[in-house]
């Protein structure tokens, strides 16, 4: 992999990017082409930008490398939701709720320290009381 990259960087002619097409023939075989797939009775599977002026064999190697990397990234993306889909346990949810209630009470306390009208202070106090009751119900701390 590094040798291909090094070769691509050392190639003085490789100034412009050229498209390399991964074509799928109507008979289900795949092949690389530097011309559009439709001119060869095939459909496009992937387009990869490769250095123009690089030998075709090296362009194909870069294309294969890009396909492998895309497959690796796609496999990782499919695994990530599976790992994150584990449902939290009841105690984990309770701890999360307790933390959220602590943060809410802290925010309400900060609001209450600000100059507010009497009715606003009453609403803040009521919300704080409700949050404390919920903490008691969950047996936080």
PDB file of C-alpha atoms in Angstrom:
ATOM      1  CA  UNK A   1       0.000   0.000   0.000  1.00  0.00           C
ATOM      2  CA  UNK A   2       2.757   2.450   0.927  1.00  0.00           C
ATOM      3  CA  UNK A   3       4.771   1.531  -2.143  1.00  0.00           C
ATOM      4  CA  UNK A   4       1.836   2.391  -4.412  1.00  0.00           C
ATOM      5  CA  UNK A   5       1.407   5.713  -2.689  1.00  0.00           C
ATOM      6  CA  UNK A   6       5.124   6.416  -2.880  1.00  0.00           C
ATOM      7  CA  UNK A   7       5.150   5.498  -6.557  1.00  0.00           C
ATOM      8  CA  UNK A   8       2.174   7.762  -7.194  1.00  0.00           C
ATOM      9  CA  UNK A   9       3.923  10.638  -5.440  1.00  0.00           C
ATOM     10  CA  UNK A  10       7.187  10.090  -7.302  1.00  0.00           C
ATOM     11  CA  UNK A  11       5.573   9.931 -10.731  1.00  0.00           C
ATOM     12  CA  UNK A  12       6.384  13.378 -12.227  1.00  0.00           C
ATOM     13  CA  UNK A  13       3.761  13.108 -14.990  1.00  0.00           C
ATOM     14  CA  UNK A  14       0.920  12.513 -12.519  1.00  0.00           C
ATOM     15  CA  UNK A  15      -0.288  16.096 -12.254  1.00  0.00           C
ATOM     16  CA  UNK A  16      -3.974  15.722 -13.148  1.00  0.00           C
ATOM     17  CA  UNK A  17      -6.555  13.319 -11.810  1.00  0.00           C
ATOM     18  CA  UNK A  18      -8.247  10.961 -14.229  1.00  0.00           C
ATOM     19  CA  UNK A  19     -11.349   8.849 -13.655  1.00  0.00           C
ATOM     20  CA  UNK A  20     -10.941   5.096 -13.483  1.00  0.00           C
ATOM     21  CA  UNK A  21     -14.195   3.176 -13.824  1.00  0.00           C
ATOM     22  CA  UNK A  22     -14.996  -0.144 -12.181  1.00  0.00           C
ATOM     23  CA  UNK A  23     -17.442  -1.607 -14.656  1.00  0.00           C
ATOM     24  CA  UNK A  24     -19.854  -4.480 -14.277  1.00  0.00           C
ATOM     25  CA  UNK A  25     -20.639  -6.274 -17.482  1.00  0.00           C
ATOM     26  CA  UNK A  26     -24.144  -7.468 -18.163  1.00  0.00           C
ATOM     27  CA  UNK A  27     -22.776 -11.000 -17.646  1.00  0.00           C
ATOM     28  CA  UNK A  28     -21.911 -10.061 -13.996  1.00  0.00           C
ATOM     29  CA  UNK A  29     -18.113  -9.827 -14.362  1.00  0.00           C
ATOM     30  CA  UNK A  30     -16.282  -6.692 -13.221  1.00  0.00           C
ATOM     31  CA  UNK A  31     -13.313  -4.937 -14.817  1.00  0.00           C
ATOM     32  CA  UNK A  32     -11.476  -1.615 -14.633  1.00  0.00           C
ATOM     33  CA  UNK A  33     -11.582   0.797 -17.549  1.00  0.00           C
ATOM     34  CA  UNK A  34     -10.291   4.275 -18.296  1.00  0.00           C
ATOM     35  CA  UNK A  35     -13.260   4.872 -20.622  1.00  0.00           C
ATOM     36  CA  UNK A  36     -16.885   5.128 -19.618  1.00  0.00           C
ATOM     37  CA  UNK A  37     -18.504   1.739 -18.930  1.00  0.00           C
ATOM     38  CA  UNK A  38     -21.443   2.393 -21.242  1.00  0.00           C
ATOM     39  CA  UNK A  39     -19.084   2.340 -24.230  1.00  0.00           C
ATOM     40  CA  UNK A  40     -18.301  -1.266 -23.306  1.00  0.00           C
ATOM     41  CA  UNK A  41     -21.861  -2.509 -22.659  1.00  0.00           C
ATOM     42  CA  UNK A  42     -21.420  -2.369 -18.881  1.00  0.00           C
ATOM     43  CA  UNK A  43     -22.681  -0.395 -15.891  1.00  0.00           C
ATOM     44  CA  UNK A  44     -20.609   1.660 -13.472  1.00  0.00           C
ATOM     45  CA  UNK A  45     -19.954   0.113 -10.063  1.00  0.00           C
ATOM     46  CA  UNK A  46     -17.466   2.732  -8.830  1.00  0.00           C
ATOM     47  CA  UNK A  47     -15.444   5.684 -10.088  1.00  0.00           C
ATOM     48  CA  UNK A  48     -12.013   6.324  -8.585  1.00  0.00           C
ATOM     49  CA  UNK A  49      -9.779   9.338  -9.259  1.00  0.00           C
ATOM     50  CA  UNK A  50      -6.234   8.260 -10.135  1.00  0.00           C
ATOM     51  CA  UNK A  51      -3.208  10.193 -11.375  1.00  0.00           C
ATOM     52  CA  UNK A  52      -3.389  10.774 -15.120  1.00  0.00           C
ATOM     53  CA  UNK A  53      -0.300   9.555 -16.945  1.00  0.00           C
ATOM     54  CA  UNK A  54       0.335   6.721 -14.481  1.00  0.00           C
ATOM     55  CA  UNK A  55       0.532   3.298 -16.123  1.00  0.00           C
ATOM     56  CA  UNK A  56      -2.878   1.608 -16.335  1.00  0.00           C
ATOM     57  CA  UNK A  57      -1.742  -1.345 -14.166  1.00  0.00           C
ATOM     58  CA  UNK A  58      -0.806   1.036 -11.356  1.00  0.00           C
ATOM     59  CA  UNK A  59      -4.109   2.878 -11.750  1.00  0.00           C
ATOM     60  CA  UNK A  60      -5.899  -0.467 -11.382  1.00  0.00           C
ATOM     61  CA  UNK A  61      -3.911  -1.232  -8.236  1.00  0.00           C
ATOM     62  CA  UNK A  62      -4.923   2.144  -6.780  1.00  0.00           C
ATOM     63  CA  UNK A  63      -8.530   1.437  -7.752  1.00  0.00           C
ATOM     64  CA  UNK A  64      -8.448  -1.972  -6.059  1.00  0.00           C
ATOM     65  CA  UNK A  65      -6.938  -0.345  -2.985  1.00  0.00           C
ATOM     66  CA  UNK A  66      -9.756   2.231  -2.898  1.00  0.00           C
ATOM     67  CA  UNK A  67     -12.385  -0.532  -3.201  1.00  0.00           C
ATOM     68  CA  UNK A  68     -10.815  -2.485  -0.318  1.00  0.00           C
ATOM     69  CA  UNK A  69     -10.669   0.641   1.853  1.00  0.00           C
ATOM     70  CA  UNK A  70     -14.311   1.467   1.103  1.00  0.00           C
ATOM     71  CA  UNK A  71     -15.320  -2.100   2.013  1.00  0.00           C
ATOM     72  CA  UNK A  72     -13.360  -1.847   5.286  1.00  0.00           C
ATOM     73  CA  UNK A  73     -15.033   1.465   6.204  1.00  0.00           C
ATOM     74  CA  UNK A  74     -18.471   0.083   5.315  1.00  0.00           C
ATOM     75  CA  UNK A  75     -17.867  -2.968   7.505  1.00  0.00           C
ATOM     76  CA  UNK A  76     -16.876  -0.737  10.426  1.00  0.00           C
ATOM     77  CA  UNK A  77     -19.961   1.416   9.917  1.00  0.00           C
ATOM     78  CA  UNK A  78     -22.205  -1.650  10.032  1.00  0.00           C
ATOM     79  CA  UNK A  79     -20.583  -2.869  13.239  1.00  0.00           C
ATOM     80  CA  UNK A  80     -20.846   0.463  15.067  1.00  0.00           C
ATOM     81  CA  UNK A  81     -24.662   0.524  15.437  1.00  0.00           C
ATOM     82  CA  UNK A  82     -24.639  -3.074  16.679  1.00  0.00           C
ATOM     83  CA  UNK A  83     -22.200  -2.172  19.438  1.00  0.00           C
ATOM     84  CA  UNK A  84     -24.179   0.934  20.399  1.00  0.00           C
ATOM     85  CA  UNK A  85     -27.575  -0.763  20.236  1.00  0.00           C
ATOM     86  CA  UNK A  86     -27.138  -2.539  23.576  1.00  0.00           C
ATOM     87  CA  UNK A  87     -29.926  -1.343  25.848  1.00  0.00           C
ATOM     88  CA  UNK A  88     -28.793   0.205  29.128  1.00  0.00           C
ATOM     89  CA  UNK A  89     -29.700  -1.721  32.236  1.00  0.00           C
ATOM     90  CA  UNK A  90     -32.315  -0.450  34.658  1.00  0.00           C
ATOM     91  CA  UNK A  91     -29.680   0.727  37.140  1.00  0.00           C
ATOM     92  CA  UNK A  92     -27.750   2.498  34.362  1.00  0.00           C
ATOM     93  CA  UNK A  93     -30.912   4.316  33.293  1.00  0.00           C
ATOM     94  CA  UNK A  94     -31.610   5.258  36.927  1.00  0.00           C
ATOM     95  CA  UNK A  95     -28.064   6.604  37.349  1.00  0.00           C
ATOM     96  CA  UNK A  96     -28.424   8.581  34.128  1.00  0.00           C
ATOM     97  CA  UNK A  97     -31.735  10.000  35.327  1.00  0.00           C
ATOM     98  CA  UNK A  98     -30.168  10.931  38.663  1.00  0.00           C
ATOM     99  CA  UNK A  99     -27.310  12.749  36.923  1.00  0.00           C
ATOM    100  CA  UNK A 100     -29.782  14.615  34.709  1.00  0.00           C
ATOM    101  CA  UNK A 101     -31.829  15.625  37.759  1.00  0.00           C
ATOM    102  CA  UNK A 102     -28.663  16.871  39.524  1.00  0.00           C
ATOM    103  CA  UNK A 103     -27.836  19.020  36.501  1.00  0.00           C
ATOM    104  CA  UNK A 104     -31.405  20.325  36.319  1.00  0.00           C
ATOM    105  CA  UNK A 105     -31.388  21.293  39.987  1.00  0.00           C
ATOM    106  CA  UNK A 106     -28.035  23.041  39.548  1.00  0.00           C
ATOM    107  CA  UNK A 107     -29.394  25.035  36.604  1.00  0.00           C
ATOM    108  CA  UNK A 108     -32.532  25.933  38.556  1.00  0.00           C
ATOM    109  CA  UNK A 109     -30.402  27.046  41.527  1.00  0.00           C
ATOM    110  CA  UNK A 110     -28.361  29.261  39.191  1.00  0.00           C
ATOM    111  CA  UNK A 111     -31.538  30.770  37.786  1.00  0.00           C
ATOM    112  CA  UNK A 112     -32.909  31.379  41.276  1.00  0.00           C
ATOM    113  CA  UNK A 113     -29.790  33.362  42.220  1.00  0.00           C
ATOM    114  CA  UNK A 114     -30.458  35.798  39.367  1.00  0.00           C
ATOM    115  CA  UNK A 115     -32.734  38.785  39.867  1.00  0.00           C
ATOM    116  CA  UNK A 116     -36.200  37.486  38.920  1.00  0.00           C
ATOM    117  CA  UNK A 117     -39.754  38.527  39.559  1.00  0.00           C
ATOM    118  CA  UNK A 118     -41.584  36.866  42.443  1.00  0.00           C
ATOM    119  CA  UNK A 119     -43.735  34.766  40.098  1.00  0.00           C
ATOM    120  CA  UNK A 120     -40.656  33.553  38.197  1.00  0.00           C
ATOM    121  CA  UNK A 121     -38.930  32.672  41.478  1.00  0.00           C
ATOM    122  CA  UNK A 122     -42.041  30.696  42.470  1.00  0.00           C
ATOM    123  CA  UNK A 123     -42.003  28.757  39.183  1.00  0.00           C
ATOM    124  CA  UNK A 124     -38.293  27.990  39.608  1.00  0.00           C
ATOM    125  CA  UNK A 125     -38.896  26.833  43.190  1.00  0.00           C
ATOM    126  CA  UNK A 126     -41.767  24.579  42.059  1.00  0.00           C
ATOM    127  CA  UNK A 127     -39.664  22.996  39.311  1.00  0.00           C
ATOM    128  CA  UNK A 128     -36.831  22.448  41.796  1.00  0.00           C
ATOM    129  CA  UNK A 129     -39.245  20.830  44.243  1.00  0.00           C
ATOM    130  CA  UNK A 130     -40.525  18.488  41.498  1.00  0.00           C
ATOM    131  CA  UNK A 131     -36.966  17.527  40.539  1.00  0.00           C
ATOM    132  CA  UNK A 132     -36.098  16.810  44.184  1.00  0.00           C
ATOM    133  CA  UNK A 133     -39.230  14.664  44.553  1.00  0.00           C
ATOM    134  CA  UNK A 134     -38.210  12.674  41.485  1.00  0.00           C
ATOM    135  CA  UNK A 135     -34.727  12.230  42.965  1.00  0.00           C
ATOM    136  CA  UNK A 136     -36.335  10.878  46.120  1.00  0.00           C
ATOM    137  CA  UNK A 137     -38.535   8.484  44.098  1.00  0.00           C
ATOM    138  CA  UNK A 138     -35.490   7.173  42.223  1.00  0.00           C
ATOM    139  CA  UNK A 139     -33.505   6.987  45.486  1.00  0.00           C
ATOM    140  CA  UNK A 140     -30.658   8.997  44.007  1.00  0.00           C
ATOM    141  CA  UNK A 141     -27.486   9.213  46.101  1.00  0.00           C
TER     142      UNK A 141
END
